[in-house]
CSV table of C-alpha atoms and ligand atoms in Angstrom, one decimal:
chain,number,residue,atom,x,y,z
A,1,UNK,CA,0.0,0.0,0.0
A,2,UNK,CA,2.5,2.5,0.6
A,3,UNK,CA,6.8,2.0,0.3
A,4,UNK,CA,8.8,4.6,1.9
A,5,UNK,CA,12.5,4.7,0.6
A,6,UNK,CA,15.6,6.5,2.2
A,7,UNK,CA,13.4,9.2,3.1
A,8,UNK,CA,15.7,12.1,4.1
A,9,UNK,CA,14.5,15.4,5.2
A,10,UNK,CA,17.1,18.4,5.7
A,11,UNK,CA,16.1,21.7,7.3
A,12,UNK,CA,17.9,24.6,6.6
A,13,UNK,CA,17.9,27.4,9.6
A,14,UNK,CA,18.5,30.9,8.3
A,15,UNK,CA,18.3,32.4,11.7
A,16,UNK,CA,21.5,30.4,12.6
A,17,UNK,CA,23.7,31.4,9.4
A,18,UNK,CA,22.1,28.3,7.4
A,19,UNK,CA,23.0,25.7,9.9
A,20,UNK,CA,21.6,22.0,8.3
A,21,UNK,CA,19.7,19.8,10.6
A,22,UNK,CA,19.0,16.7,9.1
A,23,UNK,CA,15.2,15.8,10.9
A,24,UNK,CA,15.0,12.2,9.2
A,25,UNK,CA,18.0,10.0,7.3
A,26,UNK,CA,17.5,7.1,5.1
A,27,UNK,CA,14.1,6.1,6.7
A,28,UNK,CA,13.3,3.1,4.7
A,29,UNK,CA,9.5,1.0,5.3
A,30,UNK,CA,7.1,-0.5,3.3
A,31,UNK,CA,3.0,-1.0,4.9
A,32,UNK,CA,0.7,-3.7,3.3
A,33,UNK,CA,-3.1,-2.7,3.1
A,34,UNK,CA,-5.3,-2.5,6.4
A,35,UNK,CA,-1.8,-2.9,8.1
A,36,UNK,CA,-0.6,-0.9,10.9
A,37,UNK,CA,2.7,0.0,11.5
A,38,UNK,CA,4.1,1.7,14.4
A,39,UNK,CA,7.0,4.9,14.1
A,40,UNK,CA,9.5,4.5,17.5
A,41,UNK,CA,12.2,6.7,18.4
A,42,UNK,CA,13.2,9.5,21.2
A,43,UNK,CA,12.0,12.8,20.9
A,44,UNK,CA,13.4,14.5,18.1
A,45,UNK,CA,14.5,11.5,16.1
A,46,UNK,CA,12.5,12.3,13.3
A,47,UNK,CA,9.4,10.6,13.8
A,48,UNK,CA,6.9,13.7,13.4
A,49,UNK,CA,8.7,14.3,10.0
A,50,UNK,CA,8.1,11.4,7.7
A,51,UNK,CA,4.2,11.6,8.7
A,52,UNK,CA,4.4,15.1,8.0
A,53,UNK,CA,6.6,13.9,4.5
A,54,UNK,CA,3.8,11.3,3.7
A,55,UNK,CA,1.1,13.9,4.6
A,56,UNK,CA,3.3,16.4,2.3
A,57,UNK,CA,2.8,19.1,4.9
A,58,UNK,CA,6.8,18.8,4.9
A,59,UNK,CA,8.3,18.4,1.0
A,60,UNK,CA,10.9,15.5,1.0
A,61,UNK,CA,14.3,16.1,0.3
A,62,UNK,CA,15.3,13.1,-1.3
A,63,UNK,CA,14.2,9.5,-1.2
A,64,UNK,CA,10.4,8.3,-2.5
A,65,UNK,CA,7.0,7.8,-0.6
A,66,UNK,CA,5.2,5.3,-3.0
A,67,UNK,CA,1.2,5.1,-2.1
A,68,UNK,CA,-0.9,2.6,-4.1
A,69,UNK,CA,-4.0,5.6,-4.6
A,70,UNK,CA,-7.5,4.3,-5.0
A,71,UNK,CA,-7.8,6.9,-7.4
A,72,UNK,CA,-4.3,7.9,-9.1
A,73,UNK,CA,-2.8,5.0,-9.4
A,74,UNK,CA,0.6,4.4,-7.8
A,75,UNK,CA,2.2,7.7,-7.0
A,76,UNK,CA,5.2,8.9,-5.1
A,77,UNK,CA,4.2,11.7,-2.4
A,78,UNK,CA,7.4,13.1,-2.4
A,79,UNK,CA,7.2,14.5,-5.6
A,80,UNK,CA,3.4,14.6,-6.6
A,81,UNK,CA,2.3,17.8,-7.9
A,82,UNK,CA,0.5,19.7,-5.1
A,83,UNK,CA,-2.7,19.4,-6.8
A,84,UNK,CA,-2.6,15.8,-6.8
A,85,UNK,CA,-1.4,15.9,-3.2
A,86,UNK,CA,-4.5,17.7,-2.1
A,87,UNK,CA,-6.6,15.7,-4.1
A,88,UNK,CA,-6.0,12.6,-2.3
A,89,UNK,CA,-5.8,14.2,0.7
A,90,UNK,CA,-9.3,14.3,0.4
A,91,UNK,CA,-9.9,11.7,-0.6
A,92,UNK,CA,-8.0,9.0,0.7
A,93,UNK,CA,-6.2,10.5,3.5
A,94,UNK,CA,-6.3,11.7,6.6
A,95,UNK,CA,-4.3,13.0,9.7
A,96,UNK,CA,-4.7,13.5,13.3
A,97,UNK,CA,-1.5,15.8,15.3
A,98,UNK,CA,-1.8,15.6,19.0
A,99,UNK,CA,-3.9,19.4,19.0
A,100,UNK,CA,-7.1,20.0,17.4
A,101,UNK,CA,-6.4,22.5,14.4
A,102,UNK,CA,-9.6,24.8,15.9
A,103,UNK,CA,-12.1,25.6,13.1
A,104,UNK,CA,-13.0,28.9,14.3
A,105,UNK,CA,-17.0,28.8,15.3
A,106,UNK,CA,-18.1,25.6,14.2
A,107,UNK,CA,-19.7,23.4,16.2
A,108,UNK,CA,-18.1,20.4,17.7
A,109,UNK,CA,-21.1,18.3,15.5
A,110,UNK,CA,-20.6,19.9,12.4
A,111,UNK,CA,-16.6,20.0,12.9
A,112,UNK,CA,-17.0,16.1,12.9
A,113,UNK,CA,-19.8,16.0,10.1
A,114,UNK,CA,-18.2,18.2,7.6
A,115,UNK,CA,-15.8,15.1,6.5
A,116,UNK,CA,-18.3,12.7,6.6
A,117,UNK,CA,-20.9,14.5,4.0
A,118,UNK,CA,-18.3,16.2,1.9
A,119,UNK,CA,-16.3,13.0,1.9
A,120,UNK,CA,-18.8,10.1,1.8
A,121,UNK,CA,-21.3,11.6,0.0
A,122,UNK,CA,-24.2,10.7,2.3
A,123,UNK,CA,-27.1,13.2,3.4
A,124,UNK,CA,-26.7,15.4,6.4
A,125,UNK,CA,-28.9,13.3,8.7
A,126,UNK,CA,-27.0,10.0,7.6
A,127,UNK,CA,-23.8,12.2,8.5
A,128,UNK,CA,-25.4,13.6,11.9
A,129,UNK,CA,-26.2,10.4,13.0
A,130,UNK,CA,-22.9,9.1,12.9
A,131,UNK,CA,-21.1,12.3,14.2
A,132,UNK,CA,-23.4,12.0,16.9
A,133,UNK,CA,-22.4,8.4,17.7
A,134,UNK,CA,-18.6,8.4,17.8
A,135,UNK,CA,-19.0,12.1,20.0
A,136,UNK,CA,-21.3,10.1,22.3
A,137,UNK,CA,-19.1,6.9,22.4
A,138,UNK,CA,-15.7,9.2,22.8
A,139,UNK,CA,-17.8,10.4,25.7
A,140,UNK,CA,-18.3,14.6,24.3
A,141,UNK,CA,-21.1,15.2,26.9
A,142,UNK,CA,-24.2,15.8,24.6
A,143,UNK,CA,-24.3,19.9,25.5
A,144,UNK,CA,-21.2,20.7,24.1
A,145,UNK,CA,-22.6,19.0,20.9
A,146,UNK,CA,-23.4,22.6,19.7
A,147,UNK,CA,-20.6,24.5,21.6
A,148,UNK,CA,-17.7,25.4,19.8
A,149,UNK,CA,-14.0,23.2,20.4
A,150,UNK,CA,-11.8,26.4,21.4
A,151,UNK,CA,-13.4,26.4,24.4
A,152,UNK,CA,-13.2,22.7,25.4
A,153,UNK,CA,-10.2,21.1,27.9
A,154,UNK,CA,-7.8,20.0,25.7
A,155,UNK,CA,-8.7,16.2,26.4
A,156,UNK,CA,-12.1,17.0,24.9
A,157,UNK,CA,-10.7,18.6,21.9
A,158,UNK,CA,-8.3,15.9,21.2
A,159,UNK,CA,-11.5,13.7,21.0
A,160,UNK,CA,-13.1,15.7,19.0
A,161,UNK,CA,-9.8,16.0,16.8
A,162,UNK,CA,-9.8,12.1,17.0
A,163,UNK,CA,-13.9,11.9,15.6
A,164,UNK,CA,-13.3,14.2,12.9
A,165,UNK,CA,-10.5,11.9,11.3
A,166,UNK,CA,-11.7,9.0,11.9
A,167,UNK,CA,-15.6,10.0,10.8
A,168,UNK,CA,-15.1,9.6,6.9
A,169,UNK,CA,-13.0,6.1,7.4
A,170,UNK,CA,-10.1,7.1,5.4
A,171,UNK,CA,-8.2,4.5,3.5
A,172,UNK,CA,-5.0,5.9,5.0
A,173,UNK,CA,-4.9,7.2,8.4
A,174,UNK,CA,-1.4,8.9,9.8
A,175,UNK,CA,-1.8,9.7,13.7
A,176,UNK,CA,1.0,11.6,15.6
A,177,UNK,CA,0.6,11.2,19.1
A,178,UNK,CA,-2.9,11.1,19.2
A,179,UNK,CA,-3.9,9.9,22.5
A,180,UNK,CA,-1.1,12.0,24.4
A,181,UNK,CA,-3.7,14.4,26.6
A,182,UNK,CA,-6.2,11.5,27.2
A,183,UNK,CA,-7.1,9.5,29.7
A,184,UNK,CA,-7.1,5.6,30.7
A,185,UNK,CA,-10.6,5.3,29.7
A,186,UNK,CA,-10.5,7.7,26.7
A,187,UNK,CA,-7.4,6.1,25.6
A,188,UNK,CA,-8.8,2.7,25.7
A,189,UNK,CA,-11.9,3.7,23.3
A,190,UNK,CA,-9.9,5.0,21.2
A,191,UNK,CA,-7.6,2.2,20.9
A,192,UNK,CA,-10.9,0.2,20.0
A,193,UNK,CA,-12.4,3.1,17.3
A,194,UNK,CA,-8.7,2.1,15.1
A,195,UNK,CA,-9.3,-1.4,15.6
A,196,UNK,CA,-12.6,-1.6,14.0
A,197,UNK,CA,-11.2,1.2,11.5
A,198,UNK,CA,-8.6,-1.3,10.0
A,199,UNK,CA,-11.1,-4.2,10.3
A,200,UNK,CA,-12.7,-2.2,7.8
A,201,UNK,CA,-9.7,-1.7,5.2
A,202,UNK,CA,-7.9,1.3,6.6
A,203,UNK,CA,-4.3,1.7,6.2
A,204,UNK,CA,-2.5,3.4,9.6
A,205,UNK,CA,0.6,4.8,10.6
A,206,UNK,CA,1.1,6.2,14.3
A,207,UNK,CA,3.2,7.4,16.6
A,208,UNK,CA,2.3,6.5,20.4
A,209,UNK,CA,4.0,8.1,23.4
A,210,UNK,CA,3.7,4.9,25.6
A,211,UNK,CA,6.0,1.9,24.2
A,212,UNK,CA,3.1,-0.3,25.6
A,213,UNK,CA,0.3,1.6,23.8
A,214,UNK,CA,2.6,1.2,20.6
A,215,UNK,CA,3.2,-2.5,20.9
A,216,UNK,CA,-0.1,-3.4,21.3
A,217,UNK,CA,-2.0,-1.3,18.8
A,218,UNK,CA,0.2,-1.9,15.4
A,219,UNK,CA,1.5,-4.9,13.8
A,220,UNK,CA,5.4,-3.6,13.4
A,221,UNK,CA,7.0,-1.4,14.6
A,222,UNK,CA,10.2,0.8,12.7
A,223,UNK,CA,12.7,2.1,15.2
A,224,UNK,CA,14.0,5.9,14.0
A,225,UNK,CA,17.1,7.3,15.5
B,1,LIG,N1,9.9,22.9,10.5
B,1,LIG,C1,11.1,22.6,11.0
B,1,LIG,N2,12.1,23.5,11.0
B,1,LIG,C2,13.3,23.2,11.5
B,1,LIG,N3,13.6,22.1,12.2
B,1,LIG,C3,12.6,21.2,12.3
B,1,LIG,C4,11.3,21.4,11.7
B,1,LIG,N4,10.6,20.3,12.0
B,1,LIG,C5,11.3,19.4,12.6
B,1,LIG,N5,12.6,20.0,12.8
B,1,LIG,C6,13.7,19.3,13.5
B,1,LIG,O1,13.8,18.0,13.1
B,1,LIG,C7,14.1,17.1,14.2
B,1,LIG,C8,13.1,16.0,14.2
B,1,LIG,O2,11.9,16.6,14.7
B,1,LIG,P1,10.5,15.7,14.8
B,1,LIG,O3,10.3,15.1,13.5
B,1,LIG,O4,9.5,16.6,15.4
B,1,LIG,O5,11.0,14.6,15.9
B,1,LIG,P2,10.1,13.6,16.7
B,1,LIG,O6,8.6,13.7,16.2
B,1,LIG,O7,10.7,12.3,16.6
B,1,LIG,O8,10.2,14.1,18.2
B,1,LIG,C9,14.2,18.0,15.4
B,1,LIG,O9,15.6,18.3,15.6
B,1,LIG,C10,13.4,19.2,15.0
B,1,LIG,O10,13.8,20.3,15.7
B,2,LIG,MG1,6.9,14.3,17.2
């Protein structure tokens, strides 16, 4: 499903007379379809980068990021045209950082609908219904349904963050830390909402804080650093 290939990534800081930092080197794995594979490393190794490489929110510097699209065809991320890029984005792909990028007022129910009827092409009551469920079963309390996220705790946005990817079932899911400011519980329902994600065909890669978490939730793990 998707082959990464001496992914390197070089940064280039102009405020420190063009010092090079090199955030990823040679990252080299391959991920079959519905499998899950795990990024390890200590802070800083690099493990933010490739997902934001493969996500393209970060150009590659050299190396290839080969994705078997459902609708392109077999492209490599690292160089697709932007167009392209965004194209699948939408269609195929989706991303969840450890913060909730706030939509400024929208509700916490449409923030988590939008994907699903834009997406899926299903009608807005089709759409509510399940935005409705996976707030209810990541435990949103139902008055903040229609409340805006910037003001929830950061745990509640993070679930929020978590519906809204999850929603549309994309075919390729790339999660960075996404259960960091959650509880036990929390974390726990959220280990099950991937688990019936790739049970129904989706492609993940994630970075987990705890080793444990990691170990338990993918099917291999690639060590960075
Ligand atoms: N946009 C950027 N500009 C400059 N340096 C960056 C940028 N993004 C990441 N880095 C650097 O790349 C290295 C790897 O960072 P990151 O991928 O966030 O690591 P990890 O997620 O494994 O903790 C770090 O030294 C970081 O400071
Ligand atoms: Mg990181």
């Amino acid at each position: 499903m998707i082959t990464v290939e001496n992914l390197t990534k070089t940064f280039t800081l102009h405020i420190l007379g063009d010092k090079k930092i090199e955030a990823c080197r040679d990252v080299s794995f391959r991920v079959p379809p519905a499998g899950f594979l795990g990024l390890a490393g200590p802070s800083g190794a690099g493990k933010s980068t490739v997902l934001k490489c493969m996500y393209r929110t970060y150009l590659a510097g050299s190396g290839a990021i080969r994705y078997q699209s459902a609708t392109h065809g077999m492209v490599d991320l690292a160089t697709l045209p932007d167009q392209a890029v965004i194209d699948i984005r939408h269609r195929e792909m989706g991303y969840v950082s450890q913060f909730l990028k706030v939509i400024p007022r929208v509700s916490a129910l449409n923030v988590v609908m939008e994907p699903i009827v834009s997406r899926n092409g299903v009608t807005r009551a089709v759409a509510r219904k399940r935005a409705t469920s996976l707030l209810e079963r990541l435990r949103i309390p139902a008055h903040l349904f229609d409340a805006y996220p910037a003001t929830f705790s950061g745990g509640e946005q993070q679930r929020v963050n978590i519906a809204r990817a999850v929603s549309w079932q994309p075919r390729l899911l790339l999660l960075d830390e996404p259960t960091a400011s959650l509880d036990q519980d929390s974390v726990g329902i959220v280990l099950d909402i991937l688990k019936e994600l790739r049970q129904e065909g989706t492609t993940m890669i994630g970075i987990f804080h705890d080793a444990m978490l990691l170990q338990s939730v993918t099917d291999s793990v690639y060590h960075i650093g």
